[in-house]
Coordinates of C-alpha atoms in Angstrom, one line a residue:
Chain A
M1 CA -2.8 -16.3 -17.8
Y2 CA -5.7 -14.1 -16.9
R3 CA -8.4 -15.8 -14.9
Q4 CA -11.7 -14.0 -14.8
T5 CA -13.4 -14.0 -11.4
E6 CA -17.1 -13.9 -11.6
I7 CA -18.5 -11.2 -9.4
I8 CA -21.3 -12.5 -7.2
S9 CA -23.0 -9.4 -5.9
D10 CA -26.1 -10.9 -4.3
L11 CA -25.8 -14.5 -3.1
S12 CA -29.6 -14.8 -2.6
K13 CA -29.9 -14.8 -6.4
T14 CA -27.8 -17.9 -6.9
P15 CA -30.0 -21.0 -7.1
P16 CA -30.2 -22.9 -3.8
S17 CA -28.7 -26.4 -3.8
E18 CA -30.9 -29.4 -3.3
G19 CA -30.9 -30.8 0.3
L20 CA -28.5 -30.1 3.0
E21 CA -25.5 -31.7 1.4
G22 CA -24.7 -29.0 -1.2
A23 CA -26.1 -26.1 0.7
D24 CA -24.0 -22.9 1.1
M25 CA -22.9 -21.9 4.5
I26 CA -21.9 -18.4 5.6
I27 CA -19.1 -18.0 8.1
N28 CA -17.8 -14.9 9.7
I29 CA -14.1 -14.6 10.5
G30 CA -13.3 -11.6 12.6
P31 CA -13.4 -8.7 13.5
Q32 CA -11.8 -10.4 16.5
H33 CA -9.9 -13.4 15.3
P34 CA -6.3 -14.2 15.9
A35 CA -5.6 -15.1 12.2
T36 CA -6.7 -11.7 10.9
H37 CA -4.0 -9.9 12.9
G38 CA -6.3 -7.1 13.7
V39 CA -9.9 -6.0 13.2
L40 CA -10.6 -7.3 9.7
H41 CA -14.0 -8.9 9.2
L42 CA -14.4 -11.5 6.5
V43 CA -17.7 -13.0 5.5
I44 CA -17.0 -16.3 3.8
T45 CA -19.5 -18.3 1.7
L46 CA -18.6 -22.0 1.9
N47 CA -19.7 -25.0 0.0
G48 CA -18.6 -27.8 2.2
E49 CA -15.0 -26.8 2.9
T50 CA -14.5 -25.0 -0.4
I51 CA -14.6 -21.2 -0.4
K52 CA -17.1 -19.8 -2.8
K53 CA -16.6 -16.1 -1.9
V54 CA -14.7 -14.0 0.5
E55 CA -16.1 -10.6 1.3
P56 CA -14.0 -8.3 3.4
H57 CA -15.7 -5.7 5.6
L58 CA -13.5 -2.9 6.6
G59 CA -13.8 0.2 8.8
Y60 CA -13.4 -1.2 12.3
I61 CA -10.3 0.9 12.8
H62 CA -11.0 3.6 10.3
R63 CA -9.9 7.0 11.7
S64 CA -10.1 9.0 8.5
I65 CA -6.5 10.0 8.6
E66 CA -6.9 11.6 5.2
K67 CA -9.6 14.0 6.5
M68 CA -7.6 14.7 9.6
C69 CA -4.6 15.7 7.6
E70 CA -6.6 18.4 5.8
S71 CA -6.5 20.4 9.0
L72 CA -2.9 19.6 10.0
S73 CA 0.2 21.5 8.9
Y74 CA 2.9 20.0 6.7
R75 CA 5.0 19.2 9.8
Q76 CA 2.1 17.8 11.8
F77 CA 0.5 15.5 9.3
I78 CA 3.5 13.2 9.2
Y79 CA 2.8 12.0 12.8
A80 CA -0.6 10.8 11.8
T81 CA 0.9 8.5 9.2
S82 CA 2.9 6.5 11.8
R83 CA -0.4 5.2 12.9
M84 CA -1.3 3.6 9.6
D85 CA 1.2 0.9 8.9
Y86 CA 2.5 0.7 12.5
L87 CA 5.1 -2.0 11.6
S88 CA 6.8 0.2 9.1
S89 CA 6.2 3.6 10.5
H90 CA 9.6 4.9 9.6
I91 CA 8.9 4.2 5.9
N92 CA 5.5 5.8 6.1
N93 CA 7.1 9.0 7.6
H94 CA 9.7 8.8 4.9
G95 CA 7.2 8.8 2.1
C96 CA 5.4 11.8 3.5
A97 CA 8.7 13.7 4.1
L98 CA 9.8 13.0 0.6
C99 CA 6.5 14.4 -0.8
V100 CA 6.8 17.7 1.2
E101 CA 10.5 17.9 0.2
K102 CA 9.5 17.4 -3.5
G103 CA 7.1 20.3 -3.2
L104 CA 9.5 22.6 -1.4
Q105 CA 12.5 21.4 -3.5
I106 CA 14.7 20.9 -0.4
E107 CA 18.0 19.2 -0.8
I108 CA 18.6 17.0 2.2
P109 CA 22.1 16.4 3.7
A110 CA 24.0 13.2 2.9
R111 CA 24.1 12.2 6.5
A112 CA 20.3 12.4 6.8
Q113 CA 19.9 10.3 3.6
V114 CA 22.1 7.5 5.0
I115 CA 20.3 7.6 8.4
R116 CA 17.0 7.4 6.6
V117 CA 18.0 4.4 4.5
L118 CA 19.5 2.6 7.6
M119 CA 16.3 3.1 9.5
D120 CA 14.1 2.0 6.6
E121 CA 16.0 -1.3 6.2
L122 CA 16.1 -2.0 10.0
T123 CA 12.3 -1.4 10.0
R124 CA 11.9 -3.8 7.1
I125 CA 13.8 -6.5 8.9
A126 CA 11.8 -5.9 12.1
S127 CA 8.5 -6.0 10.1
H128 CA 9.5 -9.2 8.2
T129 CA 10.7 -11.0 11.4
L130 CA 7.3 -10.2 13.1
W131 CA 5.5 -11.4 9.9
W132 CA 7.6 -14.6 9.9
G133 CA 6.7 -15.4 13.5
A134 CA 3.0 -14.6 13.1
M135 CA 2.7 -16.4 9.8
A136 CA 4.3 -19.6 11.2
M137 CA 2.0 -19.4 14.2
D138 CA -1.0 -19.1 11.8
V139 CA -0.1 -22.4 10.3
G140 CA 0.5 -24.1 13.6
A141 CA 4.1 -23.6 14.7
L142 CA 4.3 -21.7 18.0
T143 CA 8.1 -21.5 18.6
P144 CA 9.0 -19.1 15.7
F145 CA 6.8 -16.5 17.2
F146 CA 9.0 -16.3 20.3
L147 CA 12.2 -16.4 18.3
A148 CA 11.0 -13.6 16.0
F149 CA 10.2 -11.4 18.9
R150 CA 13.7 -11.9 20.3
E151 CA 15.3 -10.4 17.2
R152 CA 12.6 -7.7 16.8
E153 CA 13.2 -6.6 20.4
M154 CA 16.9 -5.9 19.5
I155 CA 15.8 -3.6 16.7
N156 CA 13.2 -1.9 18.9
D157 CA 15.9 -1.2 21.5
I158 CA 18.1 0.4 18.8
M159 CA 15.1 2.5 17.6
E160 CA 14.2 3.5 21.1
E161 CA 17.6 4.9 21.9
T162 CA 17.7 7.1 18.8
C163 CA 14.0 8.0 18.1
G164 CA 12.6 7.8 21.6
A165 CA 9.8 5.5 20.5
R166 CA 9.4 1.8 19.8
L167 CA 6.4 1.7 17.5
T168 CA 5.3 5.1 16.2
M169 CA 8.7 6.6 15.5
N170 CA 7.9 10.1 14.0
Y171 CA 11.6 10.4 13.3
M172 CA 11.7 11.6 9.7
V173 CA 10.8 15.2 9.2
P174 CA 10.8 17.4 6.1
G175 CA 14.5 18.3 5.6
G176 CA 16.1 15.3 7.3
V177 CA 15.6 13.5 10.5
M178 CA 14.6 14.8 13.9
F179 CA 17.6 14.1 16.0
D180 CA 21.1 12.9 15.4
L181 CA 22.0 9.2 16.0
H182 CA 22.6 8.0 19.5
P183 CA 26.3 7.3 20.3
N184 CA 25.6 3.6 20.8
F185 CA 23.8 3.3 17.5
Q186 CA 26.7 1.9 15.4
K187 CA 27.9 -0.5 18.1
K188 CA 24.4 -1.9 18.7
V189 CA 23.6 -2.3 15.0
K190 CA 26.9 -4.2 14.5
E191 CA 26.0 -6.5 17.4
F192 CA 22.6 -7.0 15.8
I193 CA 24.1 -7.9 12.4
T194 CA 26.3 -10.6 13.8
H195 CA 23.5 -11.9 15.9
F196 CA 20.9 -11.9 13.1
K197 CA 23.2 -13.6 10.5
N198 CA 23.2 -16.8 12.5
K199 CA 19.5 -16.5 13.4
I200 CA 18.2 -16.2 9.9
D201 CA 19.9 -19.5 9.0
E202 CA 18.1 -20.9 12.0
Y203 CA 14.8 -19.6 10.7
D204 CA 15.4 -21.4 7.5
E205 CA 16.3 -24.6 9.2
L206 CA 13.3 -24.4 11.5
V207 CA 10.5 -23.4 9.1
T208 CA 11.5 -23.2 5.4
D209 CA 12.5 -26.8 4.9
N210 CA 9.8 -28.1 7.2
V211 CA 7.6 -30.7 5.5
I212 CA 4.4 -29.8 7.3
F213 CA 5.0 -26.1 6.5
R214 CA 5.7 -26.8 2.8
N215 CA 2.5 -28.9 2.5
R216 CA 0.5 -26.1 4.0
T217 CA 1.9 -23.4 1.7
E218 CA 3.0 -24.9 -1.6
N219 CA 0.4 -24.5 -4.5
V220 CA -1.9 -22.7 -2.1
G221 CA -3.2 -19.3 -3.0
V222 CA -2.0 -19.0 -6.5
I223 CA -2.2 -15.7 -8.3
S224 CA -0.8 -15.2 -11.8
K225 CA 1.4 -12.3 -12.8
E226 CA -1.3 -10.7 -15.0
D227 CA -3.8 -10.9 -12.2
A228 CA -1.4 -9.5 -9.7
I229 CA -0.9 -6.5 -11.9
S230 CA -4.6 -6.1 -12.6
Y231 CA -5.4 -6.2 -8.8
G232 CA -2.8 -3.5 -8.2
M233 CA -0.7 -5.7 -6.0
S234 CA 2.8 -4.5 -4.9
G235 CA 5.6 -5.4 -2.6
P236 CA 6.7 -9.0 -1.7
S237 CA 3.3 -10.4 -2.5
A238 CA 3.5 -9.2 -6.1
R239 CA 7.1 -10.0 -6.5
A240 CA 6.3 -13.7 -5.7
S241 CA 4.2 -13.7 -8.8
G242 CA 7.1 -12.4 -10.9
V243 CA 6.0 -8.7 -11.1
Q244 CA 9.0 -6.4 -11.0
C245 CA 7.8 -3.7 -8.7
D246 CA 10.4 -2.7 -6.2
I247 CA 10.2 1.1 -5.9
R248 CA 13.8 1.2 -4.5
K249 CA 15.0 -0.2 -7.9
L250 CA 12.4 1.3 -10.3
Y251 CA 12.2 4.8 -9.0
P252 CA 15.2 5.1 -6.6
Y253 CA 15.0 7.7 -3.8
E254 CA 17.7 8.8 -1.4
I255 CA 20.8 6.8 -2.0
Y256 CA 19.3 3.5 -3.1
N257 CA 20.8 3.8 -6.6
Q258 CA 24.3 3.7 -5.1
L259 CA 23.7 0.5 -3.0
Q260 CA 24.3 -3.1 -3.9
F261 CA 21.2 -5.1 -3.5
E262 CA 19.0 -7.4 -5.5
E263 CA 15.3 -7.2 -6.2
I264 CA 13.9 -10.6 -5.1
I265 CA 11.6 -12.0 -7.7
E266 CA 10.0 -15.5 -7.5
T267 CA 7.8 -17.1 -10.0
G268 CA 6.1 -19.7 -7.8
C269 CA 3.0 -17.4 -7.5
D270 CA 1.9 -19.3 -4.4
S271 CA 2.0 -18.8 -0.6
F272 CA 5.4 -20.5 -0.4
A273 CA 6.9 -18.1 -3.0
R274 CA 5.6 -15.1 -1.0
Y275 CA 7.2 -16.6 2.0
L276 CA 10.5 -17.1 0.2
V277 CA 10.6 -13.5 -1.1
R278 CA 10.3 -12.1 2.4
M279 CA 13.0 -14.4 3.8
K280 CA 15.4 -13.4 1.0
E281 CA 14.5 -9.7 1.4
M282 CA 15.6 -9.9 5.0
R283 CA 19.1 -10.9 3.9
Q284 CA 19.2 -8.1 1.3
S285 CA 18.2 -5.6 3.9
L286 CA 20.8 -6.9 6.2
S287 CA 23.4 -6.5 3.5
I288 CA 22.3 -2.9 2.9
V289 CA 22.7 -2.1 6.6
E290 CA 26.1 -3.7 6.6
Q291 CA 27.2 -1.6 3.6
L292 CA 26.1 1.6 5.3
I293 CA 26.8 1.2 9.0
D294 CA 30.5 2.1 8.7
N295 CA 30.0 4.7 6.0
I296 CA 27.7 7.2 7.7
P297 CA 29.0 10.6 6.5
D298 CA 29.6 13.4 9.0
G299 CA 27.6 16.7 8.7
E300 CA 24.2 18.0 9.3
F301 CA 21.3 15.6 10.0
Q302 CA 18.7 18.2 9.0
A303 CA 18.5 20.8 6.3
K304 CA 17.6 24.3 7.3
T305 CA 13.9 24.8 6.7
K306 CA 11.4 27.5 7.5
A307 CA 9.4 27.2 10.6
V308 CA 6.1 27.3 8.7
L309 CA 6.1 25.3 5.5
K310 CA 4.0 26.3 2.6
L311 CA 3.8 24.1 -0.5
P312 CA 3.3 25.8 -3.8
K313 CA 0.0 25.4 -5.6
G314 CA -0.1 22.1 -7.4
E315 CA -0.1 18.3 -7.0
F316 CA 2.7 16.2 -5.7
Y317 CA 3.1 12.4 -5.6
S318 CA 5.9 10.4 -4.0
R319 CA 6.2 6.8 -3.4
V320 CA 8.4 4.5 -1.2
E321 CA 8.7 0.8 -0.7
T322 CA 7.4 -0.2 2.7
A323 CA 7.6 -3.7 4.1
R324 CA 4.3 -4.4 2.5
G325 CA 4.6 -2.7 -0.9
E326 CA 4.2 0.6 -2.6
F327 CA 3.2 3.4 -0.4
G328 CA 2.2 6.5 -2.2
V329 CA 1.4 10.0 -0.9
Y330 CA -0.7 12.3 -3.1
I331 CA -0.9 15.9 -2.0
V332 CA -3.1 18.5 -3.6
S333 CA -1.9 21.9 -2.5
E334 CA -3.7 25.3 -2.8
G335 CA -0.6 27.1 -1.6
G336 CA -1.6 27.3 2.0
T337 CA 0.0 25.9 5.2
T338 CA -2.3 22.8 5.2
P339 CA -2.9 20.4 2.4
Y340 CA -6.1 20.8 0.4
R341 CA -6.4 17.0 -0.1
I342 CA -4.2 14.1 0.8
K343 CA -4.6 10.6 -0.4
F344 CA -2.5 7.7 1.0
R345 CA -2.1 4.9 -1.4
S346 CA -1.6 2.1 1.1
P347 CA -0.2 -1.2 -0.2
G348 CA -2.5 -3.3 2.0
F349 CA -5.7 -1.9 0.5
S350 CA -4.8 -2.9 -3.0
N351 CA -3.4 -6.3 -1.9
L352 CA -6.6 -7.0 0.0
S353 CA -8.7 -6.4 -3.1
S354 CA -7.1 -9.6 -4.6
L355 CA -8.0 -11.8 -1.6
D356 CA -11.4 -12.8 -3.0
H357 CA -9.8 -13.8 -6.3
I358 CA -7.0 -15.8 -4.6
A359 CA -9.1 -17.6 -2.1
R360 CA -11.9 -18.8 -4.3
G361 CA -11.9 -22.5 -4.8
S362 CA -9.4 -23.3 -2.0
K363 CA -10.2 -24.9 1.3
I364 CA -11.1 -22.9 4.3
G365 CA -8.0 -24.1 6.2
D366 CA -5.8 -22.6 3.5
L367 CA -7.3 -19.2 3.9
V368 CA -5.1 -18.7 7.0
A369 CA -2.0 -19.5 5.0
I370 CA -3.1 -17.2 2.2
M371 CA -3.8 -14.3 4.5
G372 CA -0.6 -14.9 6.5
T373 CA 1.6 -14.6 3.4
L374 CA -0.3 -11.6 2.1
D375 CA 0.9 -9.9 5.3
F376 CA -2.0 -7.5 6.1
V377 CA -1.7 -4.8 8.7
I378 CA -5.3 -3.7 9.2
P379 CA -4.8 0.0 10.2
D380 CA -2.9 0.3 6.9
I381 CA -5.9 -1.0 5.0
D382 CA -8.5 1.1 6.9
R383 CA -6.4 4.3 7.3
Chain B
M1 CA 7.8 6.2 -24.2
N2 CA 8.6 9.8 -23.2
G3 CA 6.2 12.6 -22.7
E4 CA 6.2 13.8 -26.3
E5 CA 5.5 10.4 -27.8
L6 CA 2.8 9.8 -25.2
K7 CA 1.1 13.0 -26.1
I8 CA 1.0 12.2 -29.8
K9 CA -0.2 8.7 -29.2
L10 CA -3.0 9.9 -26.8
A11 CA -4.1 12.6 -29.2
E12 CA -4.4 10.0 -31.9
L13 CA -6.7 7.8 -29.7
L14 CA -9.0 10.5 -28.6
P15 CA -8.9 14.0 -30.3
D16 CA -11.1 15.9 -27.8
I17 CA -8.9 15.5 -24.7
T18 CA -6.9 18.3 -22.9
I19 CA -3.3 17.5 -22.0
E20 CA -1.7 19.5 -19.3
E21 CA 2.0 19.5 -18.6
G22 CA 4.1 20.8 -15.8
G23 CA 3.7 18.2 -13.1
E24 CA 5.7 15.1 -12.7
W25 CA 3.5 13.2 -15.2
L26 CA 1.3 14.0 -18.1
N27 CA -2.2 15.1 -17.0
V28 CA -5.0 14.2 -19.3
L29 CA -8.4 15.7 -18.8
I30 CA -11.3 13.8 -20.3
A31 CA -15.1 14.0 -20.4
P32 CA -16.8 11.5 -18.1
S33 CA -18.9 10.1 -21.0
S34 CA -15.8 9.0 -23.0
W35 CA -14.1 7.3 -20.1
L36 CA -15.2 3.7 -20.6
S37 CA -13.9 3.4 -24.2
F38 CA -10.9 5.4 -23.4
S39 CA -9.9 3.3 -20.5
N40 CA -10.0 0.1 -22.6
Q41 CA -7.8 1.8 -25.2
L42 CA -5.3 2.8 -22.6
R43 CA -5.1 -0.7 -21.2
N44 CA -5.0 -2.6 -24.5
T45 CA -3.3 -0.3 -27.1
Q46 CA 0.1 -1.6 -28.0
G47 CA 2.8 0.8 -27.0
L48 CA 0.7 2.3 -24.2
D49 CA -0.1 -0.9 -22.2
L50 CA -1.2 1.0 -19.0
D51 CA -2.0 -2.1 -17.0
Y52 CA -1.3 -1.0 -13.5
L53 CA -3.7 1.4 -11.7
F54 CA -1.8 2.4 -8.6
C55 CA -3.9 5.2 -7.3
L56 CA -7.6 6.1 -7.7
T57 CA -9.0 9.0 -5.8
C58 CA -11.3 12.0 -5.9
V59 CA -10.8 15.6 -5.0
D60 CA -13.7 17.9 -3.9
W61 CA -13.2 21.4 -5.4
K62 CA -16.4 22.7 -3.8
T63 CA -17.7 23.6 -7.3
H64 CA -17.1 20.2 -8.8
L65 CA -15.5 16.8 -8.1
T66 CA -12.4 15.6 -9.9
M67 CA -11.7 11.9 -10.3
V68 CA -8.0 11.2 -10.5
Y69 CA -6.6 8.0 -11.9
H70 CA -2.8 7.3 -11.7
L71 CA -1.8 4.7 -14.3
T72 CA 1.5 3.1 -15.1
S73 CA 2.8 0.5 -17.5
T74 CA 4.6 -2.4 -16.1
I75 CA 6.1 -3.1 -19.5
H76 CA 7.3 0.4 -20.6
R77 CA 7.4 2.1 -17.2
H78 CA 5.7 5.3 -18.2
S79 CA 3.0 6.8 -16.1
I80 CA 0.1 9.2 -16.8
V81 CA -2.6 10.8 -14.7
I82 CA -6.2 10.8 -16.0
K83 CA -8.6 13.4 -14.6
S84 CA -12.3 13.9 -15.1
N85 CA -14.5 16.6 -13.7
L86 CA -17.9 15.6 -12.4
D87 CA -21.0 17.5 -11.6
R88 CA -21.1 17.9 -7.8
N89 CA -24.8 17.4 -7.4
K90 CA -25.1 14.4 -9.6
P91 CA -21.6 12.8 -9.9
E92 CA -21.6 9.9 -12.3
I93 CA -18.8 8.1 -14.2
E94 CA -18.4 4.7 -15.7
T95 CA -16.6 2.1 -13.6
V96 CA -13.2 0.8 -14.7
S97 CA -13.4 -2.3 -12.4
H98 CA -13.5 -4.6 -15.4
T99 CA -10.4 -3.1 -16.9
W100 CA -8.3 -2.8 -13.7
R101 CA -9.7 -5.2 -11.1
T102 CA -8.3 -3.3 -8.2
A103 CA -10.7 -0.4 -9.0
E104 CA -13.6 -2.4 -7.7
F105 CA -12.4 -1.7 -4.1
H106 CA -11.1 1.8 -4.7
E107 CA -14.3 2.8 -6.4
R108 CA -16.4 1.5 -3.4
E109 CA -14.2 3.7 -1.2
V110 CA -14.8 6.8 -3.3
Y111 CA -18.5 6.0 -3.6
E112 CA -19.1 6.1 0.1
L113 CA -16.6 8.9 1.0
F114 CA -17.4 11.3 -1.9
G115 CA -20.8 10.0 -3.2
V116 CA -19.7 9.4 -6.7
N117 CA -22.0 6.9 -8.5
F118 CA -20.0 4.4 -10.6
L119 CA -22.2 3.2 -13.4
N120 CA -22.2 -0.5 -14.1
H121 CA -20.1 -1.2 -11.0
P122 CA -20.7 -4.9 -10.1
D123 CA -21.0 -4.5 -6.4
L124 CA -21.4 -0.9 -5.3
R125 CA -21.9 -1.0 -1.5
L126 CA -20.5 0.7 1.6
L127 CA -17.0 -0.6 2.3
I128 CA -15.6 1.4 5.2
L129 CA -18.6 3.1 6.7
P130 CA -21.0 1.1 8.9
D131 CA -24.1 -0.5 7.4
G132 CA -27.0 1.8 7.4
W133 CA -25.0 5.0 7.1
E134 CA -27.1 7.8 6.1
G135 CA -26.5 11.4 5.3
K136 CA -23.6 13.1 3.6
N137 CA -20.3 11.8 2.4
P138 CA -17.6 12.4 5.0
M139 CA -14.7 13.4 2.7
R140 CA -16.6 16.2 1.1
K141 CA -15.5 19.6 2.1
D142 CA -18.9 20.7 3.4
Y143 CA -19.4 17.7 5.7
E144 CA -20.1 18.7 9.3
D145 CA -20.2 16.3 12.2
P146 CA -20.1 18.2 15.6
I147 CA -19.7 15.0 17.6
N148 CA -17.0 13.0 15.8
I149 CA -14.9 15.7 14.2
I150 CA -12.8 17.9 16.4
K151 CA -11.9 21.1 14.6
L152 CA -8.3 22.0 15.0

C-alpha cells in the first residue's frame, strides 16, 4: 500500500491552533544527543506527543570525501572511504577496490577473494553486535551494550593482528588484500565462532523475547514495501519490509554465489522486524565464516598490478552489501591517474530520507526505537 | 528484459532519445524538458517498472553539467542509466521527487553542491552546507577555497 506523505515545506503557513492546547512545539534533537549516535540534527515538530514532522539537518561531519577523492590516485582514494561508514570499513574498501578492478579488468587470486569475504562477514557481525547493544540501550536496557562490546572486542583483536588497525582497516587494495593473514587468524576465528554461537542465543534470551522490548518495538515505525522501494531503502531496513535487495544474492561478487546462505526477509515492516532481520543475519554471517575458515586456498594474496593505476576513459559502477545496505561507487574516468568524479551511494543517506515518512504520526518516545532500528552511522550519511 | 528489448521499448515511449551502449547498462540521453513525463512513464509502464532510484548525481564537465540517474526495477531486475545535459550557467531540470520519493533528498544535495535548480521541488533548501552559505557550489570544478581546501 502506498501512503502519500504530505510535504510541509513551510510550517509558518499552516494555520495556528487555538489556544495553548493544540499548539505545535518545535524540538531539537542533536547534534549532540546520545540517541542519534553521532552528529545528526533533527528538528521535530510536535503536537502534544505526536510527531508532525521530522526534518534532518546534515553536514556536521561533512568532509566532502567525494571532492577530496578527485585529487587522489586510485590507490589513495580507498583510504578515505574507511572514514565514511567506520563500522563496516572493510566493506567500503571492498566496494572501491571492486570498482577499480572492474575498470582495469584485473582478475584477483582465489585466496584474496576468500580473505575478503571472511573479513566482510566478520565486519558485518561486529557492526550488528554494536548495533544490537546500542539499540537496546536506546530503548532502556543497559546490559546488552556491555555484552555486545565483549564480542566485538574479539573481532577487533582478530582484525588488529591481520590489518594493523581496529577501526579504519584500509586492508583491501586493488588486486587483492594488502598483507597475508596472520598465522593466528584461523585459530582465533574458530575460538570466536564457538564463543559467539552461545552468546547469540543469550542475546535472544535477553532481549528478543523481552516483553518490554517487544512493546517498545512492535508496530512502531511501520513502512510498507512500496514505500521502502520508493524511498530507496536498502539493507536490513528494507528487507524487514519484504524488499528483496541483498546485493550478495542479486548481483553476486567474489565467491558469494558459491556459498550457502539465506537472504533474510521479514514482512513485519516495523521496528521489531528490522531487529529480527539483523539478528538472523548475524547467524548467516557466522555460517559463512564457518564454511570458509577451513577452506582458505593457498596462493597469492594480491594480483600483480602496475605501480600507477590508470583507469580507461568511461564510467564504472560497482556495489556491495554493507552492514547497512547497498553501497555503490560510481567513478567517472577521463583516462588519467585520478578520478574525474566519484560518487558514493551511501546506504544511510537513502535510508535517512524515509525517516520523516516513517516517524510521522508516532509518539516522540518511539522515535528513538525507529532511529535505533534504522541503524544510522552519521559519517556515512554526511560523507 | 534484456538490453535489446529495453531499447525497443524505450524507443517506443519517446522517439527523440539517444541510446548509448558499451557500459554495463544502457545509457539513455534525454532532453531536460521531456524528463518529467518520461520519468513517469519509466516508473509506471508495464514491463519497465523502474521503481528503484538507487543513485542520483551530477557531473561537472566544465562546458555543461550532466545529471545522472541510475534506475532499476525490483520486479524485473533490469537497470538503466538516464542522463541529461544541462546548461552550466542556468541549470534547470524538473524534479522527480514525486515519482521516486528518495530523490527529494538527493536533489537537495545536488542543488547545493552543483547549483542545479530543480523545478517544482517541494522543499529545495540547503541540506549539508551551513545555513546562510553564499557563493559558489563546492563540487563544481572551478570552485576555489584557499582556506578550507588543501591542494594535493
